[in-house]
């Protein structure tokens, strides 16, 4: 089965060709500029490929309600040019195959549950900490949608007592994304994250914020695995710091092996590495084909 996959990000669109076993045969990426420019490249790529279905995991907010007149739109994004953009409709005009659609982070969670770190589990959360913070959740075997879709990057967190950075979320200032996304690190410290590897304080603050999010996720969704991805999580020293804080914050209240002696295997990097989103989009394509 030849399937197409799109990971539509705010910086770049990654397109790929793969199959229902999660093998990826080709992978290209186009910068996210204007919808016209970016989509022209995406459409040209898929027109040369004879795929049976395409799955799309997109940055958001997106409309995932199939009964809505704006299904498949990128809706209220502050990203210039992409506000109220009919992503799926535009694609469908040019490729006559079933299209699966979900958020980028839900797709990543799905990919990880199918072939990655959460393989065989009916629940997991995938959190990305990159240009923004977002999380997708698989709950009892299904991706979580609801009213809009979860926007877990904007949860409210307690400030580190030594952190005086004001935060940079345009909506909430010091929410999780406002304090812990890559651009927040850069603005607070005046350097990019990868240049701050040796500065312990940077990762102490970062781990404190991410651990609060993880702790809240444990309480709210009770996932069987929590996967932390995105550019900032390339700093591998964050993992032990986050796990330590989570154990302290839970303080023994959740009495499960996974969040005690098994925590190294509970809060983990993506099993699929940078392919989580694209792999998840393949699953979305496969599922849409089965429904069609
Ligand atoms: N090795 C690293 N260490 C620390 N921070 C990093 C590292 N690599 C990237 N970052 C930070 O992560 C952010 C980029 O995140 P990422 O690479 O996940 O892109 P993204 O947010 O997924 O992009 P898109 O918007 O296209 O989805 C930047 O703020 C960057 O400074
Ligand atoms: Zn916010």
Coordinates of C-alpha atoms and ligand atoms in Angstrom, one line a residue:
X1 CA 0.0 0.0 0.0
X2 CA 1.5 3.3 -1.1
X3 CA 0.6 6.1 1.3
X4 CA 1.3 9.8 1.5
X5 CA 2.1 11.8 4.6
X6 CA 2.3 15.5 5.4
X7 CA 3.6 17.0 8.6
X8 CA 2.4 20.6 8.1
X9 CA 4.5 22.7 10.5
X10 CA 4.8 26.5 11.0
X11 CA 8.4 26.4 9.8
X12 CA 8.4 23.7 7.2
X13 CA 6.1 21.2 5.6
X14 CA 7.6 17.7 5.6
X15 CA 6.1 15.4 2.9
X16 CA 6.8 11.7 2.6
X17 CA 5.8 8.4 1.0
X18 CA 5.5 5.3 2.9
X19 CA 3.4 2.2 3.6
X20 CA 1.0 0.7 6.2
X21 CA 4.0 -0.9 8.0
X22 CA 5.4 2.5 8.8
X23 CA 8.3 2.3 6.3
X24 CA 9.2 5.7 4.8
X25 CA 10.6 5.6 1.3
X26 CA 10.9 9.2 0.5
X27 CA 11.0 12.4 2.6
X28 CA 11.2 16.0 1.4
X29 CA 10.7 19.3 3.1
X30 CA 9.4 22.7 1.9
X31 CA 9.6 26.0 3.9
X32 CA 6.3 27.3 5.2
X33 CA 6.0 30.7 3.4
X34 CA 2.6 31.6 2.0
X35 CA -0.1 29.0 1.5
X36 CA 0.1 29.5 -2.3
X37 CA 3.9 28.9 -2.5
X38 CA 4.1 26.1 0.0
X39 CA 1.0 24.2 -1.2
X40 CA 2.1 24.4 -4.8
X41 CA 5.3 22.5 -3.9
X42 CA 3.3 20.0 -1.8
X43 CA 0.8 19.4 -4.6
X44 CA 3.4 19.0 -7.2
X45 CA 5.2 16.4 -5.1
X46 CA 2.1 14.3 -4.6
X47 CA 1.0 14.6 -8.2
X48 CA 4.0 12.7 -9.3
X49 CA 3.3 9.9 -6.7
X50 CA 0.5 7.4 -7.1
X51 CA -0.6 7.2 -3.5
X52 CA -3.8 5.6 -2.3
X53 CA -4.4 8.1 0.5
X54 CA -2.7 11.0 2.3
X55 CA -2.6 11.7 6.0
X56 CA -2.0 15.3 7.2
X57 CA -0.9 16.3 10.7
X58 CA -1.0 20.0 10.9
X59 CA -0.1 22.9 13.1
X60 CA -3.1 24.7 14.4
X61 CA -5.5 25.5 15.6
X62 CA -7.4 23.4 13.1
X63 CA -11.0 22.4 12.5
X64 CA -11.3 18.7 13.0
X65 CA -15.1 18.4 13.0
X66 CA -16.2 16.7 9.9
X67 CA -19.6 18.2 10.1
X68 CA -18.3 21.7 10.2
X69 CA -18.2 24.0 7.1
X70 CA -14.6 24.8 7.9
X71 CA -13.5 21.2 8.4
X72 CA -9.8 20.9 7.4
X73 CA -9.1 24.6 7.8
X74 CA -6.2 26.0 9.8
X75 CA -8.3 28.5 11.7
X76 CA -7.2 31.2 14.1
X77 CA -3.5 31.0 13.8
X78 CA -1.5 34.2 14.3
X79 CA 0.9 32.9 11.6
X80 CA 0.7 35.5 8.7
X81 CA -1.2 34.3 5.6
X82 CA -2.5 31.0 7.1
X83 CA -5.4 32.3 9.1
X84 CA -8.7 30.6 8.0
X85 CA -6.8 28.7 5.4
X86 CA -8.6 25.6 3.8
X87 CA -5.6 23.3 3.9
X88 CA -7.4 20.0 3.3
X89 CA -9.8 21.5 0.7
X90 CA -7.0 22.9 -1.4
X91 CA -5.2 19.6 -1.3
X92 CA -8.4 17.7 -2.2
X93 CA -8.8 19.9 -5.3
X94 CA -5.6 18.5 -6.7
X95 CA -5.4 14.9 -5.4
X96 CA -8.3 12.6 -5.7
X97 CA -7.6 10.3 -2.8
X98 CA -9.0 10.0 0.7
X99 CA -7.4 12.5 3.1
X100 CA -6.9 11.9 6.8
X101 CA -6.5 14.9 9.0
X102 CA -5.5 15.7 12.6
X103 CA -3.2 18.0 14.6
X104 CA 0.6 17.5 14.2
X105 CA 0.9 16.4 17.8
X106 CA -2.0 14.0 17.6
X107 CA -0.4 12.5 14.5
X108 CA 2.9 12.1 16.4
X109 CA 1.1 10.4 19.3
X110 CA -0.6 8.0 16.9
X111 CA 2.7 7.2 15.1
X112 CA 4.4 6.5 18.4
X113 CA 1.5 4.3 19.5
X114 CA 1.6 2.3 16.3
X115 CA 5.4 1.9 15.8
X116 CA 7.3 3.9 18.4
X117 CA 7.8 4.3 22.1
X118 CA 4.2 3.6 22.9
X119 CA 3.8 0.6 20.6
X120 CA 1.0 -1.7 21.8
X121 CA -0.4 0.8 24.3
X122 CA -3.9 2.1 24.2
X123 CA -2.9 5.5 25.6
X124 CA 0.0 7.9 25.4
X125 CA 0.7 11.6 25.2
X126 CA 3.2 13.2 22.8
X127 CA 4.5 16.6 23.9
X128 CA 6.6 18.7 21.6
X129 CA 8.7 21.5 22.9
X130 CA 10.0 23.5 19.9
X131 CA 9.0 26.8 18.5
X132 CA 5.8 26.3 20.3
X133 CA 4.6 23.7 22.9
X134 CA 1.8 21.3 22.0
X135 CA 0.6 17.9 23.0
X136 CA -1.5 15.2 21.4
X137 CA -3.2 12.4 23.3
X138 CA -4.3 8.9 22.5
X139 CA -6.9 7.9 25.0
X140 CA -8.4 4.3 25.1
X141 CA -7.1 3.8 21.5
X142 CA -8.5 7.0 20.1
X143 CA -7.1 10.4 19.5
X144 CA -8.6 13.0 21.8
X145 CA -10.5 15.9 20.1
X146 CA -13.4 17.3 21.9
X147 CA -14.6 20.9 21.7
X148 CA -11.7 22.1 19.5
X149 CA -8.7 19.9 20.3
X150 CA -6.5 20.0 23.3
X151 CA -4.2 23.0 23.5
X152 CA -2.0 21.6 26.3
X153 CA 0.9 23.9 25.4
X154 CA -1.0 26.8 27.0
X155 CA -1.7 25.2 30.4
X156 CA -0.9 27.4 33.4
X157 CA 2.1 26.7 35.5
X158 CA 3.8 27.8 38.7
X159 CA 6.7 30.1 38.1
X160 CA 10.2 29.0 39.3
X161 CA 11.0 31.2 42.3
X162 CA 14.2 32.4 40.7
X163 CA 12.8 33.0 37.2
X164 CA 12.0 36.6 36.5
X165 CA 11.3 36.3 32.8
X166 CA 7.9 37.9 32.0
X167 CA 6.9 35.2 29.5
X168 CA 6.1 35.6 25.8
X169 CA 2.8 34.0 25.0
X170 CA 0.7 36.7 23.2
X171 CA -2.4 35.4 24.9
X172 CA -1.3 34.3 28.4
X173 CA 2.2 35.7 28.8
X174 CA 3.6 33.1 31.3
X175 CA 1.8 29.9 30.3
X176 CA 3.8 26.8 29.6
X177 CA 4.6 27.8 26.0
X178 CA 5.3 31.4 27.1
X179 CA 7.9 30.2 29.5
X180 CA 9.3 27.0 28.1
X181 CA 9.2 27.0 24.3
X182 CA 12.5 27.5 22.3
X183 CA 11.9 31.2 21.7
X184 CA 11.2 31.8 25.4
X185 CA 14.6 30.2 26.3
X186 CA 16.2 32.4 23.7
X187 CA 14.6 35.6 24.9
X188 CA 15.2 34.9 28.6
X189 CA 18.9 34.1 28.1
X190 CA 19.8 36.0 25.0
X191 CA 21.1 32.9 23.2
X192 CA 19.6 30.0 21.4
X193 CA 19.0 26.7 23.4
X194 CA 21.7 24.8 21.7
X195 CA 24.3 27.4 22.7
X196 CA 23.3 27.1 26.4
X197 CA 24.0 23.4 26.8
X198 CA 26.5 24.0 29.6
X199 CA 24.4 26.5 31.5
X200 CA 22.7 24.4 34.2
X201 CA 20.2 27.1 35.3
X202 CA 18.6 27.1 31.8
X203 CA 17.7 23.4 32.1
X204 CA 16.8 23.6 35.7
X205 CA 14.0 26.1 34.9
X206 CA 13.0 24.2 31.7
X207 CA 12.7 20.9 33.5
X208 CA 10.7 22.5 36.3
X209 CA 8.1 23.7 33.8
X210 CA 8.0 20.6 31.7
X211 CA 7.7 18.4 34.8
X212 CA 4.6 20.4 35.9
X213 CA 3.0 19.7 32.6
X214 CA 3.9 16.0 32.8
X215 CA 2.6 15.8 36.3
X216 CA -0.7 17.4 35.4
X217 CA -1.0 15.0 32.4
X218 CA -0.4 12.0 34.7
X219 CA -3.3 13.3 36.9
X220 CA -5.6 14.3 34.1
X221 CA -5.3 11.6 31.4
X222 CA -3.4 8.8 33.1
X223 CA -1.4 8.0 30.0
X224 CA 0.6 4.8 29.9
X225 CA 3.5 6.6 28.3
X226 CA 4.6 10.2 28.0
X227 CA 6.8 11.1 25.0
X228 CA 8.7 14.3 24.9
X229 CA 9.9 15.5 21.5
X230 CA 10.7 18.8 19.6
X231 CA 13.9 20.8 19.2
X232 CA 14.4 21.7 22.9
X233 CA 14.2 18.1 24.0
X234 CA 17.3 17.4 22.0
X235 CA 19.0 18.5 25.2
X236 CA 19.0 15.0 26.6
X237 CA 20.1 16.2 30.1
X238 CA 16.5 17.4 30.5
X239 CA 15.1 13.9 30.8
X240 CA 16.6 12.9 34.2
X241 CA 15.9 16.4 35.5
X242 CA 12.2 16.2 34.4
X243 CA 11.8 12.6 35.8
X244 CA 13.2 13.7 39.1
X245 CA 10.9 16.6 39.4
X246 CA 7.9 14.5 38.4
X247 CA 8.6 12.0 41.1
X248 CA 8.9 14.8 43.6
X249 CA 5.8 16.6 42.4
X250 CA 3.7 13.4 42.4
X251 CA 5.1 12.7 45.9
X252 CA 4.0 9.1 45.9
X253 CA 0.3 9.9 45.3
X254 CA 0.1 7.8 42.1
X255 CA 1.3 4.4 43.3
X256 CA 2.3 2.8 40.0
X257 CA 5.7 1.3 39.1
X258 CA 5.7 3.5 35.9
X259 CA 6.0 6.7 37.8
X260 CA 8.3 5.3 40.5
X261 CA 11.2 2.9 39.8
X262 CA 10.0 2.6 36.2
X263 CA 10.0 6.3 35.4
X264 CA 13.1 6.1 33.0
X265 CA 10.9 4.0 30.7
X266 CA 7.8 6.2 31.2
X267 CA 8.9 9.6 30.3
X268 CA 10.9 9.0 27.1
X269 CA 12.1 10.6 23.8
X270 CA 10.2 9.7 20.6
X271 CA 10.9 6.1 19.6
X272 CA 10.6 7.2 15.9
X273 CA 12.9 10.2 16.4
X274 CA 12.1 13.0 13.9
X275 CA 9.8 10.7 12.0
X276 CA 7.0 10.5 14.7
X277 CA 4.8 13.1 12.9
X278 CA 5.3 11.7 9.4
X279 CA 4.7 8.1 10.6
X280 CA 1.6 9.2 12.4
X281 CA 0.4 10.9 9.2
X282 CA 0.8 7.5 7.4
X283 CA -1.5 6.0 10.1
X284 CA -4.0 8.7 9.4
X285 CA -3.9 7.9 5.7
X286 CA -4.3 4.2 6.4
X287 CA -7.3 4.8 8.7
X288 CA -9.0 7.2 6.2
X289 CA -8.6 4.6 3.4
X290 CA -10.2 1.9 5.6
X291 CA -13.1 4.3 6.3
X292 CA -13.5 5.3 2.6
Ligands
LIG1 N1 19.6 21.2 20.1 C1 18.8 22.1 20.6 N2 18.9 22.5 21.9 C2 18.0 23.4 22.3 N3 17.1 24.0 21.6 C3 16.9 23.6 20.4 C4 17.8 22.6 19.8 N4 17.4 22.5 18.5 C5 16.3 23.3 18.3 N5 16.1 24.0 19.4 C6 15.0 25.0 19.6 O1 13.8 24.4 19.2 C7 13.0 25.3 18.4 C8 12.6 24.6 17.1 O2 11.9 23.5 17.4 P1 11.7 22.3 16.4 O3 13.0 22.0 15.8 O4 10.9 21.3 17.1 O5 10.8 23.0 15.3 P2 9.2 23.0 15.3 O6 8.8 23.9 16.3 O7 8.7 21.6 15.3 O8 9.0 23.6 13.9 P3 7.6 23.7 13.1 O9 7.0 25.0 13.6 O10 7.9 23.6 11.7 O11 6.8 22.5 13.6 C9 13.8 26.6 18.3 O12 13.3 27.5 19.2 C10 15.2 26.1 18.6 O13 16.0 27.1 19.2
LIG2 ZN1 -0.3 30.7 26.1

